[in-house]
């Protein structure tokens, strides 16, 4: 089946540094990818929709300058958490679907970010 | 506010007991999807329901989509320890932005 690869799985960084998370669709082309944030024992909060070749669409309350998204190719989207702070510590998960939002989402394994 | 509500938030059962989680939307959904997330893992797609009143089964799991396409349920018969995890419903609202909205999830724990 479809596989979405996310890297790194874990990252610990110091406050003020930036962290880049990669999301790759391994066996299909994804014009759209989605980035979620999940706090412990809570639901998935959609942060932004990543569109290949164009700007990402951010959800209300998500700072676009803080969470930079680049979707440079049909198989790769990146999320960069800039100037990270402890409150940015969370589980970030990307997902992609073969044919739009009304088809199943395939999730990456997620990235556990800890900012010290 | 939360547009897709899911209850209960937690459910603990004895192995062999049945389990049901319910999903309700304030507005009509074009479809509904269900996902399972094991502890420490990522959500995995289970099923998608599209038609009003649709019922689908996967072994011990039964999924229903309400007639008004505003609610859905997932029922597990005779739970097993492998059913442990958090079950999320997710729907696309007919009105508004075309995006998948997740419910809060129901965390299922099982006493063997």
mmCIF file of C-alpha atoms in Angstrom:
data_model
loop_
_atom_site.group_PDB
_atom_site.id
_atom_site.type_symbol
_atom_site.label_atom_id
_atom_site.label_comp_id
_atom_site.label_asym_id
_atom_site.label_seq_id
_atom_site.Cartn_x
_atom_site.Cartn_y
_atom_site.Cartn_z
ATOM 1 C CA UNK A 1 0.000 0.000 0.000
ATOM 2 C CA UNK A 2 0.845 3.655 -0.002
ATOM 3 C CA UNK A 3 3.630 4.706 2.275
ATOM 4 C CA UNK A 4 4.436 8.094 3.651
ATOM 5 C CA UNK A 5 7.838 8.524 5.205
ATOM 6 C CA UNK A 6 8.551 11.190 7.786
ATOM 7 C CA UNK A 7 11.949 12.147 9.100
ATOM 8 C CA UNK A 8 13.258 12.582 11.723
ATOM 9 C CA UNK A 9 11.157 10.541 14.109
ATOM 10 C CA UNK A 10 12.561 12.329 17.115
ATOM 11 C CA UNK A 11 14.427 15.550 17.573
ATOM 12 C CA UNK A 12 15.613 17.450 20.596
ATOM 13 C CA UNK A 13 16.754 20.994 20.049
ATOM 14 C CA UNK A 14 17.609 24.048 22.028
ATOM 15 C CA UNK A 15 15.322 27.008 22.288
ATOM 16 C CA UNK A 16 15.875 29.462 19.453
ATOM 17 C CA UNK A 17 17.030 26.954 16.883
ATOM 18 C CA UNK A 18 15.106 25.823 13.818
ATOM 19 C CA UNK A 19 14.079 22.304 12.999
ATOM 20 C CA UNK A 20 13.159 20.892 9.608
ATOM 21 C CA UNK A 21 10.847 17.910 9.248
ATOM 22 C CA UNK A 22 10.537 16.066 5.954
ATOM 23 C CA UNK A 23 7.535 14.212 4.642
ATOM 24 C CA UNK A 24 7.819 12.020 1.564
ATOM 25 C CA UNK A 25 5.244 10.026 -0.317
ATOM 26 C CA UNK A 26 7.178 6.970 -1.413
ATOM 27 C CA UNK A 27 4.977 5.327 -4.001
ATOM 28 C CA UNK A 28 2.582 7.975 -5.204
ATOM 29 C CA UNK A 29 2.581 11.599 -6.166
ATOM 30 C CA UNK A 30 0.887 13.913 -3.721
ATOM 31 C CA UNK A 31 -0.125 17.318 -4.937
ATOM 32 C CA UNK A 32 -1.433 17.996 -1.476
ATOM 33 C CA UNK A 33 -0.004 17.046 1.888
ATOM 34 C CA UNK A 34 -1.281 17.928 5.316
ATOM 35 C CA UNK A 35 0.570 18.807 8.480
ATOM 36 C CA UNK A 36 -0.945 18.033 11.854
ATOM 37 C CA UNK A 37 0.057 18.663 15.405
ATOM 38 C CA UNK A 38 -0.971 16.335 18.181
ATOM 39 C CA UNK A 39 -0.663 17.003 21.899
ATOM 40 C CA UNK A 40 -0.525 14.047 24.284
ATOM 41 C CA UNK A 41 -3.774 12.132 24.407
ATOM 42 C CA UNK A 42 -5.473 14.651 22.170
ATOM 43 C CA UNK A 43 -6.770 14.782 18.655
ATOM 44 C CA UNK A 44 -5.031 15.790 15.464
ATOM 45 C CA UNK A 45 -5.030 19.495 14.848
ATOM 46 C CA UNK A 46 -4.623 20.483 11.230
ATOM 47 C CA UNK A 47 -1.929 23.122 10.958
ATOM 48 C CA UNK A 48 -1.711 23.653 7.250
ATOM 49 C CA UNK A 49 -2.338 22.214 3.834
ATOM 50 C CA UNK A 50 0.775 21.978 1.732
ATOM 51 C CA UNK A 51 0.229 22.502 -1.986
ATOM 52 C CA UNK A 52 2.857 21.490 -4.516
ATOM 53 C CA UNK A 53 4.209 24.487 -6.358
ATOM 54 C CA UNK A 54 2.232 27.054 -4.408
ATOM 55 C CA UNK A 55 1.906 28.547 -0.978
ATOM 56 C CA UNK A 56 0.614 26.511 1.885
ATOM 57 C CA UNK A 57 -2.796 27.199 3.338
ATOM 58 C CA UNK A 58 -2.587 27.740 7.060
ATOM 59 C CA UNK A 59 -5.322 27.150 9.579
ATOM 60 C CA UNK A 60 -6.511 29.944 11.777
ATOM 61 C CA UNK A 61 -4.157 30.590 14.647
ATOM 62 C CA UNK A 62 -1.139 28.935 13.035
ATOM 63 C CA UNK A 63 1.712 31.354 12.436
ATOM 64 C CA UNK A 64 2.972 30.975 8.897
ATOM 65 C CA UNK A 65 6.267 32.648 9.720
ATOM 66 C CA UNK A 66 6.765 30.266 12.590
ATOM 67 C CA UNK A 67 5.907 27.092 10.729
ATOM 68 C CA UNK A 68 7.373 27.315 7.258
ATOM 69 C CA UNK A 69 6.059 24.821 4.749
ATOM 70 C CA UNK A 70 7.637 24.064 1.436
ATOM 71 C CA UNK A 71 6.216 21.596 -1.073
ATOM 72 C CA UNK A 72 8.872 21.632 -3.724
ATOM 73 C CA UNK A 73 7.978 18.415 -5.477
ATOM 74 C CA UNK A 74 5.105 15.985 -5.822
ATOM 75 C CA UNK A 75 6.708 13.663 -3.289
ATOM 76 C CA UNK A 76 8.219 15.975 -0.703
ATOM 77 C CA UNK A 77 6.886 18.514 1.743
ATOM 78 C CA UNK A 78 8.899 20.049 4.552
ATOM 79 C CA UNK A 79 7.854 21.765 7.738
ATOM 80 C CA UNK A 80 10.384 24.031 9.413
ATOM 81 C CA UNK A 81 9.744 25.134 12.953
ATOM 82 C CA UNK A 82 11.642 28.384 13.188
ATOM 83 C CA UNK A 83 13.095 29.775 16.395
ATOM 84 C CA UNK A 84 11.618 26.923 18.352
ATOM 85 C CA UNK A 85 10.449 27.414 21.920
ATOM 86 C CA UNK A 86 9.470 24.878 24.570
ATOM 87 C CA UNK A 87 5.790 25.431 23.817
ATOM 88 C CA UNK A 88 6.445 24.142 20.292
ATOM 89 C CA UNK A 89 7.273 20.743 21.744
ATOM 90 C CA UNK A 90 4.738 18.354 20.296
ATOM 91 C CA UNK A 91 4.117 15.461 17.945
ATOM 92 C CA UNK A 92 3.996 16.602 14.329
ATOM 93 C CA UNK A 93 2.486 14.295 11.717
ATOM 94 C CA UNK A 94 2.206 14.693 8.000
ATOM 95 C CA UNK A 95 -0.222 12.956 5.736
ATOM 96 C CA UNK A 96 -0.988 12.640 2.062
ATOM 97 C CA UNK A 97 -3.685 11.148 -0.085
ATOM 98 C CA UNK A 98 -3.580 9.726 -3.573
ATOM 99 C CA UNK A 99 -6.478 11.726 -4.888
ATOM 100 C CA UNK A 100 -7.670 14.576 -2.731
ATOM 101 C CA UNK A 101 -9.197 14.928 0.680
ATOM 102 C CA UNK A 102 -12.098 12.585 0.035
ATOM 103 C CA UNK A 103 -9.742 9.646 -0.293
ATOM 104 C CA UNK A 104 -7.943 7.965 2.615
ATOM 105 C CA UNK A 105 -5.092 9.769 4.265
ATOM 106 C CA UNK A 106 -1.783 7.990 4.658
ATOM 107 C CA UNK A 107 0.120 9.272 7.650
ATOM 108 C CA UNK A 108 3.815 9.467 8.281
ATOM 109 C CA UNK A 109 5.185 8.020 11.497
ATOM 110 C CA UNK A 110 5.318 11.437 13.068
ATOM 111 C CA UNK A 111 8.084 13.526 14.582
ATOM 112 C CA UNK A 112 8.390 13.997 18.310
ATOM 113 C CA UNK A 113 9.880 17.445 18.824
ATOM 114 C CA UNK A 114 11.271 18.418 22.201
ATOM 115 C CA UNK A 115 12.571 21.943 22.669
ATOM 116 C CA UNK A 116 14.698 22.492 25.735
ATOM 117 C CA UNK B 1 -15.767 25.372 18.091
ATOM 118 C CA UNK B 2 -15.350 21.660 17.629
ATOM 119 C CA UNK B 3 -17.339 20.661 14.574
ATOM 120 C CA UNK B 4 -16.951 16.918 14.845
ATOM 121 C CA UNK B 5 -17.664 15.560 18.291
ATOM 122 C CA UNK B 6 -16.722 12.091 19.374
ATOM 123 C CA UNK B 7 -17.780 10.238 22.493
ATOM 124 C CA UNK B 8 -16.799 8.750 24.780
ATOM 125 C CA UNK B 9 -13.349 10.195 25.263
ATOM 126 C CA UNK B 10 -12.178 7.078 27.067
ATOM 127 C CA UNK B 11 -13.492 3.545 27.299
ATOM 128 C CA UNK B 12 -12.102 0.695 29.328
ATOM 129 C CA UNK B 13 -13.522 -2.768 28.785
ATOM 130 C CA UNK B 14 -12.839 -6.352 29.694
ATOM 131 C CA UNK B 15 -11.487 -8.426 26.880
ATOM 132 C CA UNK B 16 -14.413 -9.997 25.102
ATOM 133 C CA UNK B 17 -16.798 -7.138 25.768
ATOM 134 C CA UNK B 18 -18.161 -4.991 22.998
ATOM 135 C CA UNK B 19 -17.155 -1.388 22.371
ATOM 136 C CA UNK B 20 -18.804 1.484 20.546
ATOM 137 C CA UNK B 21 -17.643 4.992 19.750
ATOM 138 C CA UNK B 22 -19.922 7.670 18.351
ATOM 139 C CA UNK B 23 -19.198 10.578 16.104
ATOM 140 C CA UNK B 24 -21.509 13.555 15.620
ATOM 141 C CA UNK B 25 -21.250 16.569 13.394
ATOM 142 C CA UNK B 26 -23.077 19.864 13.646
ATOM 143 C CA UNK B 27 -23.339 19.962 9.872
ATOM 144 C CA UNK B 28 -23.813 17.442 7.105
ATOM 145 C CA UNK B 29 -20.741 15.496 6.074
ATOM 146 C CA UNK B 30 -19.901 14.508 2.531
ATOM 147 C CA UNK B 31 -18.165 11.441 3.868
ATOM 148 C CA UNK B 32 -16.690 10.068 7.050
ATOM 149 C CA UNK B 33 -13.456 8.223 7.614
ATOM 150 C CA UNK B 34 -12.265 6.209 10.584
ATOM 151 C CA UNK B 35 -8.695 5.845 11.766
ATOM 152 C CA UNK B 36 -6.963 3.875 14.478
ATOM 153 C CA UNK B 37 -3.882 5.088 16.293
ATOM 154 C CA UNK B 38 -1.997 2.613 18.424
ATOM 155 C CA UNK B 39 -0.132 3.992 21.454
ATOM 156 C CA UNK B 40 3.038 5.652 20.204
ATOM 157 C CA UNK B 41 2.031 5.201 16.596
ATOM 158 C CA UNK B 42 0.437 7.156 13.812
ATOM 159 C CA UNK B 43 -3.168 7.055 12.597
ATOM 160 C CA UNK B 44 -3.978 4.263 10.205
ATOM 161 C CA UNK B 45 -6.939 4.409 7.878
ATOM 162 C CA UNK B 46 -9.680 1.893 8.608
ATOM 163 C CA UNK B 47 -12.617 2.736 6.374
ATOM 164 C CA UNK B 48 -14.554 5.413 4.545
ATOM 165 C CA UNK B 49 -18.334 5.766 4.416
ATOM 166 C CA UNK B 50 -19.984 7.898 1.785
ATOM 167 C CA UNK B 51 -23.645 6.987 1.415
ATOM 168 C CA UNK B 52 -26.465 7.907 3.729
ATOM 169 C CA UNK B 53 -27.281 4.980 6.020
ATOM 170 C CA UNK B 54 -24.266 3.009 4.856
ATOM 171 C CA UNK B 55 -23.062 0.093 6.951
ATOM 172 C CA UNK B 56 -19.736 -1.605 6.432
ATOM 173 C CA UNK B 57 -18.124 -4.465 8.261
ATOM 174 C CA UNK B 58 -14.519 -5.489 8.734
ATOM 175 C CA UNK B 59 -14.428 -8.721 10.690
ATOM 176 C CA UNK B 60 -15.441 -7.696 14.231
ATOM 177 C CA UNK B 61 -15.742 -3.999 13.348
ATOM 178 C CA UNK B 62 -19.015 -2.494 12.138
ATOM 179 C CA UNK B 63 -19.166 1.042 10.824
ATOM 180 C CA UNK B 64 -22.357 3.014 10.269
ATOM 181 C CA UNK B 65 -23.105 6.328 8.643
ATOM 182 C CA UNK B 66 -26.319 8.018 9.713
ATOM 183 C CA UNK B 67 -29.237 8.698 7.416
ATOM 184 C CA UNK B 68 -28.718 12.444 7.743
ATOM 185 C CA UNK B 69 -24.961 12.045 7.226
ATOM 186 C CA UNK B 70 -24.295 13.866 10.453
ATOM 187 C CA UNK B 71 -23.305 10.979 12.650
ATOM 188 C CA UNK B 72 -21.405 7.748 12.541
ATOM 189 C CA UNK B 73 -20.466 4.920 14.819
ATOM 190 C CA UNK B 74 -17.845 2.234 15.117
ATOM 191 C CA UNK B 75 -18.759 -0.924 16.976
ATOM 192 C CA UNK B 76 -16.277 -3.624 17.897
ATOM 193 C CA UNK B 77 -17.680 -7.002 18.860
ATOM 194 C CA UNK B 78 -15.834 -9.132 21.399
ATOM 195 C CA UNK B 79 -12.818 -6.900 21.858
ATOM 196 C CA UNK B 80 -9.316 -8.327 21.831
ATOM 197 C CA UNK B 81 -6.155 -6.834 23.278
ATOM 198 C CA UNK B 82 -5.035 -5.958 19.769
ATOM 199 C CA UNK B 83 -7.944 -3.505 19.555
ATOM 200 C CA UNK B 84 -6.242 -1.188 22.047
ATOM 201 C CA UNK B 85 -5.701 2.301 20.676
ATOM 202 C CA UNK B 86 -7.418 5.547 19.923
ATOM 203 C CA UNK B 87 -10.124 5.574 17.296
ATOM 204 C CA UNK B 88 -10.708 8.772 15.392
ATOM 205 C CA UNK B 89 -13.515 9.693 13.097
ATOM 206 C CA UNK B 90 -12.883 12.363 10.502
ATOM 207 C CA UNK B 91 -15.341 14.021 8.197
ATOM 208 C CA UNK B 92 -15.479 16.494 5.385
ATOM 209 C CA UNK B 93 -18.064 19.166 6.042
ATOM 210 C CA UNK B 94 -20.316 19.893 3.082
ATOM 211 C CA UNK B 95 -20.421 23.541 4.041
ATOM 212 C CA UNK B 96 -17.264 25.507 4.444
ATOM 213 C CA UNK B 97 -13.671 24.761 3.568
ATOM 214 C CA UNK B 98 -12.981 21.401 2.007
ATOM 215 C CA UNK B 99 -10.877 19.812 4.681
ATOM 216 C CA UNK B 100 -10.949 16.741 6.835
ATOM 217 C CA UNK B 101 -11.983 17.508 10.407
ATOM 218 C CA UNK B 102 -11.022 15.010 13.078
ATOM 219 C CA UNK B 103 -13.033 14.149 16.139
ATOM 220 C CA UNK B 104 -11.343 14.148 19.511
ATOM 221 C CA UNK B 105 -10.892 10.404 19.436
ATOM 222 C CA UNK B 106 -11.918 7.602 21.759
ATOM 223 C CA UNK B 107 -9.148 5.894 23.627
ATOM 224 C CA UNK B 108 -9.873 2.220 24.139
ATOM 225 C CA UNK B 109 -8.076 0.242 26.803
ATOM 226 C CA UNK B 110 -8.705 -3.419 27.460
ATOM 227 C CA UNK B 111 -8.306 -5.528 30.542
ATOM 228 C CA UNK B 112 -7.087 -8.972 29.459
#
